[in-house]
Coordinates of C-alpha atoms in Angstrom, one line a residue:
M9 CA -12.3 13.8 10.9
R10 CA -10.4 11.4 9.4
R11 CA -6.7 11.7 9.1
S12 CA -5.3 8.2 8.9
G13 CA -5.8 5.5 6.2
Q14 CA -8.7 4.9 4.6
H15 CA -10.7 1.9 5.8
L16 CA -8.9 -0.1 2.0
H17 CA -10.3 -2.9 2.4
R18 CA -14.2 -3.4 3.0
P19 CA -15.9 -6.4 5.0
H20 CA -18.2 -8.6 3.8
A21 CA -22.1 -8.6 4.4
K22 CA -23.4 -10.9 6.9
Q23 CA -24.7 -13.9 5.2
G24 CA -29.3 -13.4 6.0
V25 CA -30.9 -15.8 8.3
G26 CA -32.5 -18.4 6.8
G27 CA -36.8 -18.9 7.2
L28 CA -39.3 -16.3 9.1
K29 CA -37.2 -16.1 11.6
G30 CA -34.9 -13.9 8.3
M31 CA -37.9 -12.6 7.4
M32 CA -38.9 -11.4 9.9
G33 CA -35.7 -9.6 9.9
K34 CA -35.5 -8.4 6.5
L35 CA -39.3 -6.9 7.5
S36 CA -38.1 -4.5 10.2
I37 CA -35.0 -3.6 8.8
A38 CA -37.4 -2.5 5.5
V39 CA -39.6 -0.4 7.9
A40 CA -36.7 1.7 9.8
V41 CA -35.4 2.8 6.4
L42 CA -38.9 3.6 5.2
L43 CA -38.7 5.7 8.8
I44 CA -35.7 7.1 7.5
C45 CA -37.2 8.1 4.3
T46 CA -39.9 9.8 4.8
V47 CA -37.8 12.2 7.9
L48 CA -35.3 12.8 5.9
L49 CA -37.9 13.9 2.9
F50 CA -39.8 16.1 6.2
V51 CA -36.6 17.8 7.0
S52 CA -35.2 18.9 3.5
S53 CA -38.8 20.3 2.4
T54 CA -38.9 22.5 5.7
N55 CA -35.4 22.8 4.6
K56 CA -35.0 26.3 2.0
G57 CA -32.0 26.9 1.4
G58 CA -31.8 23.8 -0.8
F59 CA -29.1 22.2 0.5
G60 CA -30.6 18.9 2.8
S61 CA -30.1 19.2 6.6
V62 CA -26.6 17.0 7.4
S63 CA -24.6 17.0 10.5
R64 CA -21.7 19.4 11.0
S65 CA -18.2 17.8 9.4
E66 CA -15.5 16.9 11.7
I67 CA -13.3 18.8 9.5
K68 CA -10.4 20.1 11.4
A69 CA -8.4 23.1 8.7
D70 CA -5.5 23.3 12.3
E71 CA -4.8 19.9 12.5
L72 CA -4.6 19.8 8.2
W73 CA -1.1 21.5 9.1
S74 CA 0.9 18.1 10.3
H75 CA 1.2 15.3 7.1
A76 CA -1.7 12.8 6.1
D77 CA -1.5 9.4 8.4
S78 CA 0.7 7.1 6.4
G79 CA -1.0 3.9 7.8
G80 CA 2.2 2.2 8.3
W81 CA 3.4 3.0 4.8
R82 CA 6.4 4.5 3.9
P83 CA 8.2 5.4 -0.2
S84 CA 10.1 2.5 -1.4
S85 CA 10.4 1.7 -5.3
A86 CA 13.7 -0.4 -5.2
P87 CA 13.4 -4.0 -6.8
R88 CA 11.6 -6.4 -4.9
S89 CA 12.2 -8.9 -7.0
D90 CA 15.5 -10.4 -9.2
W91 CA 16.2 -6.9 -11.2
P92 CA 18.7 -7.6 -13.4
P93 CA 21.9 -4.9 -14.7
P94 CA 21.0 -3.7 -17.8
P95 CA 23.2 -5.7 -20.7
N96 CA 26.4 -4.5 -22.0
E97 CA 24.6 -5.3 -25.5
S98 CA 22.0 -3.4 -26.4
N99 CA 19.6 -3.4 -29.0
G100 CA 20.1 0.1 -31.0
Y101 CA 19.3 3.2 -29.4
L102 CA 15.7 5.1 -28.2
K103 CA 15.2 8.8 -29.2
V104 CA 12.3 10.5 -27.5
R105 CA 10.7 14.3 -28.0
C106 CA 9.0 14.0 -24.6
N107 CA 6.2 17.3 -25.8
G108 CA 3.2 19.8 -23.5
G109 CA 4.4 21.3 -20.3
L110 CA 6.4 21.0 -17.1
N111 CA 4.8 18.0 -16.2
Q112 CA 3.8 16.5 -18.5
Q113 CA 7.5 15.9 -20.2
R114 CA 7.8 13.7 -16.3
S115 CA 5.9 11.4 -17.6
A116 CA 6.9 10.9 -21.0
I117 CA 10.9 10.7 -19.3
C118 CA 9.3 8.1 -16.4
N119 CA 8.2 6.5 -19.7
A120 CA 11.2 6.2 -21.7
V121 CA 13.3 5.1 -19.5
L122 CA 10.7 2.4 -18.9
A123 CA 10.8 1.2 -22.9
A124 CA 14.3 1.9 -23.1
R125 CA 14.6 -0.7 -20.5
I126 CA 11.4 -3.0 -21.8
M127 CA 13.7 -3.4 -25.8
N128 CA 16.8 -3.5 -24.1
A129 CA 18.0 -0.5 -26.0
T130 CA 20.6 2.7 -24.4
L131 CA 18.2 6.0 -23.9
V132 CA 20.0 9.3 -26.1
L133 CA 18.8 11.8 -23.5
P134 CA 14.8 12.9 -24.2
D135 CA 14.2 16.2 -26.2
L136 CA 12.4 17.9 -24.3
D137 CA 9.8 20.3 -26.2
A138 CA 10.2 23.8 -25.5
N139 CA 10.7 25.8 -28.7
S140 CA 6.5 25.4 -29.7
F141 CA 5.1 25.6 -25.7
W142 CA 7.1 27.6 -24.5
H143 CA 9.5 30.0 -26.2
E144 CA 12.8 28.9 -24.7
K145 CA 15.6 26.9 -24.6
S146 CA 16.4 25.3 -21.6
G147 CA 16.0 21.7 -22.8
F148 CA 17.0 18.4 -20.6
H149 CA 20.6 20.1 -19.4
G150 CA 19.0 23.1 -18.4
I151 CA 16.2 21.3 -16.6
Y152 CA 17.5 18.2 -14.7
D153 CA 20.5 17.2 -13.3
V154 CA 21.7 15.3 -15.8
E155 CA 25.4 13.4 -14.2
N156 CA 22.2 12.6 -11.1
F157 CA 19.4 10.6 -14.1
I158 CA 22.3 8.6 -15.6
K159 CA 23.9 7.8 -12.0
T160 CA 20.6 6.4 -10.2
L161 CA 19.4 4.8 -13.4
R162 CA 22.5 3.4 -13.7
Y163 CA 21.6 -0.1 -12.8
D164 CA 18.2 -0.1 -15.1
V165 CA 18.9 1.7 -18.7
R166 CA 22.7 2.8 -20.4
I167 CA 22.0 6.5 -21.3
V168 CA 24.0 8.2 -23.5
D169 CA 23.7 11.8 -24.5
S170 CA 23.4 12.3 -28.0
I171 CA 24.1 8.8 -30.6
P172 CA 27.3 8.2 -30.5
D173 CA 29.4 8.0 -35.0
I174 CA 30.6 4.3 -35.8
R175 CA 33.3 3.6 -37.8
K176 CA 33.3 1.1 -40.7
N177 CA 35.4 0.8 -43.4
G178 CA 37.5 2.7 -42.2
K179 CA 35.4 5.9 -42.4
T180 CA 33.0 7.8 -39.4
K181 CA 28.7 7.3 -39.6
K182 CA 26.2 8.7 -38.7
I183 CA 23.3 6.8 -37.2
K184 CA 20.4 8.1 -38.1
P185 CA 17.4 7.6 -36.1
F186 CA 14.5 6.1 -37.5
Q187 CA 10.9 8.8 -37.0
L188 CA 8.3 6.3 -35.7
R189 CA 4.9 8.1 -34.0
P190 CA 3.8 5.5 -31.3
P191 CA 0.4 4.9 -30.4
R192 CA -1.7 6.8 -27.6
D193 CA -1.3 4.0 -24.7
A194 CA 0.9 1.3 -26.4
P195 CA 1.1 -1.7 -25.2
I196 CA 4.4 -3.4 -23.5
S197 CA 3.7 -6.0 -27.0
W198 CA 3.5 -2.6 -29.0
Y199 CA 7.6 -2.1 -28.1
T200 CA 8.1 -5.2 -28.8
T201 CA 6.9 -6.2 -31.6
V202 CA 7.1 -2.7 -34.5
A203 CA 9.7 -0.4 -32.4
L204 CA 12.5 -3.3 -31.1
E205 CA 11.7 -4.4 -35.2
K206 CA 12.9 -1.2 -36.4
M207 CA 15.5 -0.3 -34.4
R208 CA 17.2 -3.8 -34.9
E209 CA 16.6 -2.9 -38.8
H210 CA 18.3 1.2 -39.0
G211 CA 19.7 1.1 -35.5
A212 CA 17.6 3.4 -34.1
I213 CA 15.2 4.8 -33.6
Y214 CA 13.1 8.9 -32.7
L215 CA 9.3 8.0 -31.3
T216 CA 7.7 11.5 -32.1
P217 CA 5.5 12.9 -30.2
F218 CA 6.0 11.0 -27.3
S219 CA 3.0 11.8 -24.4
H220 CA 1.5 8.9 -23.2
R221 CA 2.1 7.2 -25.6
L222 CA 2.5 4.7 -23.2
A223 CA -0.4 2.3 -21.0
E224 CA 0.0 3.5 -17.1
E225 CA -1.6 1.0 -15.8
I226 CA 0.9 -2.2 -16.7
D227 CA 0.3 -5.4 -14.7
N228 CA 4.1 -5.8 -13.7
P229 CA 5.5 -3.8 -10.1
E230 CA 8.6 -3.6 -10.9
Y231 CA 8.3 -1.6 -14.0
Q232 CA 5.8 0.4 -12.4
R233 CA 8.8 1.0 -9.5
L234 CA 10.7 2.0 -12.5
R235 CA 9.3 4.7 -13.0
C236 CA 8.9 6.4 -10.5
R237 CA 12.8 5.5 -9.1
V238 CA 12.7 7.4 -12.7
N239 CA 10.0 10.0 -11.1
Y240 CA 11.4 10.8 -7.8
H241 CA 14.9 9.8 -7.5
A242 CA 16.6 10.9 -10.9
L243 CA 15.0 14.1 -12.0
R244 CA 16.8 16.2 -10.1
F245 CA 16.2 20.2 -11.0
K246 CA 19.6 21.5 -11.2
P247 CA 21.3 23.4 -8.8
H248 CA 19.6 27.1 -9.1
I249 CA 16.5 25.9 -8.9
L250 CA 16.1 23.8 -6.2
R251 CA 18.6 26.9 -4.3
I252 CA 15.6 29.4 -6.0
S253 CA 13.0 27.4 -4.7
Q254 CA 14.6 26.9 -0.9
S255 CA 15.1 31.5 -0.9
I256 CA 11.0 30.9 -1.4
V257 CA 9.9 27.9 0.9
D258 CA 12.4 29.7 3.7
K259 CA 10.9 32.3 3.3
L260 CA 7.5 31.8 3.6
R261 CA 7.9 29.5 6.3
N262 CA 9.7 32.5 7.9
Q263 CA 6.4 32.7 8.5
G264 CA 4.6 29.4 10.0
H265 CA 2.9 27.2 7.9
F266 CA 1.6 28.3 4.2
M267 CA -0.1 26.4 1.2
S268 CA -0.3 26.3 -1.8
I269 CA -2.5 26.2 -4.4
H270 CA -2.7 26.1 -8.7
L271 CA -5.5 28.2 -9.5
R272 CA -5.5 26.1 -13.2
F273 CA -8.1 29.5 -14.4
E274 CA -5.7 30.3 -17.4
M275 CA -7.5 30.5 -21.1
D276 CA -5.8 27.1 -22.2
M277 CA -8.3 25.4 -19.8
L278 CA -11.4 27.3 -19.9
A279 CA -11.4 27.6 -23.6
F280 CA -10.5 23.0 -23.4
A281 CA -13.1 23.2 -21.4
G282 CA -15.6 25.6 -23.0
C283 CA -16.1 27.0 -20.1
F284 CA -17.2 31.3 -21.6
D285 CA -20.2 32.3 -20.3
I286 CA -19.2 34.4 -16.7
F287 CA -16.8 35.9 -19.1
T288 CA -17.3 39.8 -21.2
P289 CA -18.9 38.6 -24.8
E290 CA -15.1 39.8 -25.9
E291 CA -13.6 38.0 -23.7
Q292 CA -15.5 34.8 -24.7
E293 CA -14.3 35.5 -28.9
I294 CA -11.1 35.6 -27.3
L295 CA -11.9 31.8 -25.8
K296 CA -14.1 30.6 -28.6
K297 CA -11.1 32.1 -31.1
Y298 CA -8.3 29.9 -29.5
R299 CA -10.2 27.4 -28.9
E300 CA -11.3 26.7 -32.8
Q301 CA -6.8 26.8 -33.7
N302 CA -5.8 24.4 -30.9
F303 CA -8.5 22.0 -30.2
A304 CA -10.6 19.4 -32.1
K305 CA -14.1 20.9 -32.8
K306 CA -16.7 19.3 -30.1
R307 CA -20.1 20.7 -29.5
L308 CA -20.2 22.4 -25.8
V309 CA -22.2 24.1 -23.3
Y310 CA -21.1 25.5 -20.4
S311 CA -24.3 25.0 -17.7
E312 CA -23.5 20.2 -18.6
R313 CA -19.8 21.1 -18.8
R314 CA -20.4 23.1 -15.1
A315 CA -23.2 20.7 -13.9
I316 CA -21.3 17.9 -14.3
G317 CA -17.6 19.0 -12.8
K318 CA -15.6 20.1 -16.5
C319 CA -15.2 23.1 -15.9
P320 CA -12.4 24.8 -13.3
L321 CA -13.0 26.4 -10.0
T322 CA -12.5 29.8 -9.9
P323 CA -10.4 31.9 -7.5
E324 CA -14.3 32.4 -6.1
E325 CA -14.9 29.3 -5.7
V326 CA -11.9 28.0 -3.8
G327 CA -11.8 31.0 -1.1
L328 CA -15.2 29.9 -0.6
I329 CA -13.8 26.1 0.1
L330 CA -11.1 26.7 2.4
R331 CA -13.5 29.6 3.8
S332 CA -16.2 26.6 3.8
M333 CA -13.6 23.8 6.1
G334 CA -11.9 26.7 8.5
F335 CA -9.6 28.1 7.0
D336 CA -9.2 32.2 8.0
N337 CA -7.9 35.4 6.4
S338 CA -4.3 34.5 8.3
T339 CA -3.7 31.9 6.8
R340 CA -0.5 32.4 3.2
I341 CA -1.7 31.2 0.1
Y342 CA 0.8 30.7 -2.8
L343 CA -0.2 31.1 -6.0
A344 CA 1.4 28.6 -8.6
A345 CA 0.0 30.1 -12.0
G346 CA 0.3 32.0 -15.3
E347 CA -2.0 34.5 -16.6
L348 CA -5.3 34.3 -15.0
F349 CA -7.8 35.2 -17.7
G350 CA -10.6 37.8 -17.0
G351 CA -7.3 39.0 -14.7
E352 CA -8.3 41.3 -11.4
R353 CA -12.0 40.7 -11.2
F354 CA -12.0 37.2 -11.0
M355 CA -9.6 37.7 -8.6
K356 CA -11.0 40.8 -5.9
P357 CA -12.9 38.1 -3.4
F358 CA -10.7 35.6 -3.4
R359 CA -8.0 38.9 -2.5
A360 CA -11.3 39.5 0.6
L361 CA -11.4 36.3 1.8
F362 CA -7.5 34.6 1.6
P363 CA -5.4 38.6 1.7
R364 CA -2.4 37.2 2.2
L365 CA -1.6 36.4 -1.1
E366 CA 2.2 35.5 -2.5
N367 CA 4.0 34.0 -6.5
H368 CA 7.3 33.2 -6.7
S369 CA 7.5 37.3 -7.3
S370 CA 6.5 38.7 -4.5
V371 CA 8.5 36.8 -2.3
E372 CA 11.7 36.3 -4.4
S373 CA 12.5 39.5 -6.1
S374 CA 16.6 38.0 -7.3
E375 CA 18.3 39.2 -9.8
E376 CA 19.1 35.6 -10.5
L377 CA 14.4 34.7 -10.2
L378 CA 13.8 37.2 -12.2
E379 CA 16.2 35.8 -14.2
N380 CA 14.3 32.1 -14.4
V381 CA 10.9 33.0 -14.3
R382 CA 10.0 32.1 -17.2
G383 CA 8.8 29.1 -19.1
L384 CA 10.1 25.6 -17.8
T385 CA 12.4 27.1 -15.9
G386 CA 9.4 29.1 -13.6
S387 CA 7.6 25.9 -13.6
A388 CA 10.1 24.1 -12.1
V389 CA 10.6 26.1 -9.1
D390 CA 6.8 27.2 -8.9
Y391 CA 6.5 22.6 -8.8
M392 CA 9.1 22.6 -6.0
V393 CA 8.0 25.8 -3.6
C394 CA 4.2 23.0 -4.1
L395 CA 6.2 20.9 -3.6
L396 CA 7.6 21.7 -0.1
S397 CA 4.2 23.4 0.6
D398 CA 2.5 22.7 4.4
I399 CA -0.2 21.8 2.2
F400 CA -1.3 22.5 -2.0
M401 CA -4.4 22.4 -3.4
P402 CA -5.3 21.4 -7.0
T403 CA -8.3 23.2 -9.1
Y404 CA -7.8 21.8 -12.2
D405 CA -6.4 17.7 -11.5
G406 CA -6.5 16.5 -15.2
P407 CA -3.8 14.0 -17.0
S408 CA -0.8 16.2 -17.5
N409 CA -1.4 19.1 -16.1
F410 CA 0.7 20.7 -13.3
A411 CA -0.9 18.9 -10.2
N412 CA -1.0 15.2 -11.8
N413 CA 2.8 14.7 -10.4
L414 CA 2.1 17.0 -7.9
L415 CA -0.2 15.0 -6.1
G416 CA 1.7 12.5 -6.7
H417 CA 4.6 13.5 -5.7
R418 CA 3.5 15.0 -2.4
L419 CA 2.2 11.5 -1.3
Y420 CA 5.5 9.6 -2.1
Y421 CA 7.2 12.4 -0.2
G422 CA 6.0 10.9 2.7
F423 CA 1.9 11.7 2.1
R424 CA 2.4 15.4 2.3
T425 CA -1.8 16.9 2.6
T426 CA -3.6 17.5 -0.6
I427 CA -7.2 19.2 -0.8
R428 CA -8.0 17.9 -3.5
P429 CA -11.6 19.3 -4.9
D430 CA -14.6 17.3 -6.0
R431 CA -16.3 20.1 -8.3
K432 CA -18.8 17.3 -10.1
A433 CA -20.0 16.8 -6.2
L434 CA -19.2 20.4 -5.9
A435 CA -20.8 22.0 -9.0
P436 CA -24.6 21.5 -7.7
V437 CA -23.5 22.9 -4.1
F438 CA -22.1 26.0 -5.8
I439 CA -25.4 26.5 -8.2
N440 CA -27.5 26.5 -5.3
R441 CA -25.8 29.3 -4.5
E442 CA -25.6 31.7 -7.6
N443 CA -29.1 30.7 -6.9
G444 CA -30.1 32.2 -4.5
R445 CA -30.3 29.1 -2.3
T446 CA -27.9 30.2 0.5
A447 CA -28.8 28.2 3.1
G448 CA -26.4 25.4 4.3
F449 CA -23.8 26.1 2.4
E450 CA -20.3 25.5 4.2
E451 CA -22.1 22.5 5.6
A452 CA -22.7 21.2 2.2
I453 CA -18.5 22.1 1.4
R454 CA -17.2 20.2 4.2
R455 CA -19.7 17.6 3.8
V456 CA -17.8 17.0 0.4
M457 CA -14.1 17.7 1.8
L458 CA -14.9 15.2 4.6
G459 CA -14.5 13.0 1.4
T460 CA -11.0 14.0 0.1
H461 CA -8.2 11.4 0.8
F462 CA -6.5 14.5 2.1
G463 CA -2.8 13.3 1.0
G464 CA -3.9 9.7 2.9
P465 CA -2.6 5.9 0.9
H466 CA -5.5 5.0 -1.4
E467 CA -6.7 2.7 -3.4
R468 CA -6.4 3.8 -7.2
V469 CA -9.4 3.7 -9.7
Q470 CA -9.3 4.8 -13.1
P471 CA -9.7 7.5 -14.4
E472 CA -6.7 8.6 -11.6
S473 CA -3.8 8.2 -12.8
F474 CA -0.5 6.3 -11.5
Y475 CA 2.0 9.5 -11.8
T476 CA -1.1 10.7 -9.2
N477 CA -1.9 7.8 -7.3
S478 CA 1.4 5.3 -7.2
W479 CA 0.1 3.7 -4.1
P480 CA 0.1 0.5 -3.1
E481 CA 3.1 -0.3 -6.5
C482 CA 5.5 2.3 -5.1
F483 CA 5.3 1.7 -0.9
C484 CA 5.7 -0.5 1.2
Q485 CA 5.6 -1.3 4.9
M486 CA 7.4 -3.2 7.4
S487 CA 4.6 -5.7 8.9
P488 CA 2.9 -6.6 5.8
K489 CA -0.2 -8.3 6.1
K490 CA 0.4 -9.3 2.4
P491 CA 4.6 -10.5 1.6
A492 CA 4.0 -8.9 -1.9
D493 CA 4.4 -5.2 0.6
K494 CA 6.8 -5.6 1.9
C495 CA 9.7 -3.5 2.0
P496 CA 13.1 -4.4 0.0
P497 CA 16.0 -5.0 2.3
D498 CA 17.7 -2.4 3.6
N499 CA 21.1 -2.5 1.3
V500 CA 19.4 -3.3 -1.7
L501 CA 21.6 -0.8 -3.9
E502 CA 24.4 -2.9 -2.6
I503 CA 23.1 -6.1 -4.0
L504 CA 21.8 -4.1 -6.9
N505 CA 25.8 -2.7 -7.4
D506 CA 27.0 -6.4 -7.2
Q507 CA 25.3 -7.5 -9.6
L508 CA 25.6 -4.4 -11.8
V509 CA 30.0 -5.1 -11.8
E510 CA 30.1 -8.6 -12.1
S511 CA 27.8 -8.2 -15.6
R512 CA 30.7 -5.6 -15.9
S513 CA 33.6 -7.8 -15.1
D514 CA 31.8 -10.3 -17.2
S515 CA 31.3 -8.9 -19.8
D516 CA 35.3 -7.7 -19.5
S517 CA 36.3 -11.5 -18.9
D518 CA 34.0 -12.6 -22.6
V519 CA 36.4 -9.2 -24.1
S520 CA 39.3 -10.8 -23.6
T521 CA 38.3 -14.8 -23.8
Q522 CA 37.9 -13.4 -27.2
S523 CA 40.8 -10.9 -27.9
N524 CA 43.6 -13.6 -26.6
S525 CA 41.4 -16.5 -29.0
T526 CA 42.2 -14.1 -32.0
A527 CA 45.6 -13.5 -31.2
R528 CA 46.0 -17.5 -31.1

């Protein structure tokens, strides 16, 4: 079983030989290929199950409880080239409203910090749009450790709690930020032109909404590393969230290894995906109504969506995947999910396969937990438990989804094992099973799952998000093959701190010189 590094570089094919000898070699290869195809065709025609005949896959479930092989890489988001501290004089204030759920907001905060750096702006603590999505008002202060956020990013951007008043002609005046709606996936040039011009004109700008409003793929490794510093170092949850999460993890781990699964079998995702046909007529009406109210009109055919892997995996399908991989009914599973659509009818087959299912309420029944399981705080608790679990499995890892950031965080957090089902490759396997062609089912599942990375370093290929896989920008090697992959010096923070102190000393010196000049 391949637990270690992926084959990151493909070897070049050898050049063919010319002349008659080369032609005979090619002819021999063609005959061999034809013979192999004939044998495979014969084997396939005799297999009534419809899954094909393949050798037994080498997936060893016991090995998945340990971390994936790092291949000599380790996480590092510290600057590796000249990275001057933020200038003492900024171009104005940047305020943003982060919409969506917890993880959509996390990526928006990372983008806001990067935008502030690009524009030499002072960042105002971001607004979290908790009210419309979660019906709560916890805000940035209620979820994140503000002191840690500001301290961690002191070498990168200036951050304030709110836009301060200014004194002009002996009067106190409020700065009213100019409201802008950034284009989706806006390039850096939009921020250095349109946004910066309005900032200089008004003194402050307010970007809303601010989800996916800065391009993910930026050809500047230092900018990408700044995103990682925000995501994996600056954005630390409040102490009470960490305390509750650690308590749940400790209780689960006292009984051995545990796996966390994000079951995205929820009304909003099912409605968005257009996956209606497996539900009752009444349930279908609920999903269709939800879709009409919340998403753009689009023709969606369930069979077509299912065939290309656009439907979230059902709980039963999740159980069948795990069983095929070799996990047995003693496996302890923590479920991170909202209310599952269709309820116990869909959970029953999963529970029959894996009865040791838990969630935050079944593990931890303290009064503190009961007060903090709703909204963003409850999502933050699930996030931390999934981050710390031995294995994490998402069932729908689309952009901005709960799993999106977690996959990247677990990669950065020491290549922790993840099981990422390829829904498109699995779809025909499950469809065949539903149609009665069950022979070779588990082997077909293993064959698909063997192609996953299991949390190891691997090349980011579209449409994979930077927040899902920040390799190689946010990783380094002590003995690299390429200079760009070399780890920064151990005293990099001392260097940055010296630069910051020197910058502020120069600023104080300039102010003193100006004062003396005025006095003379």
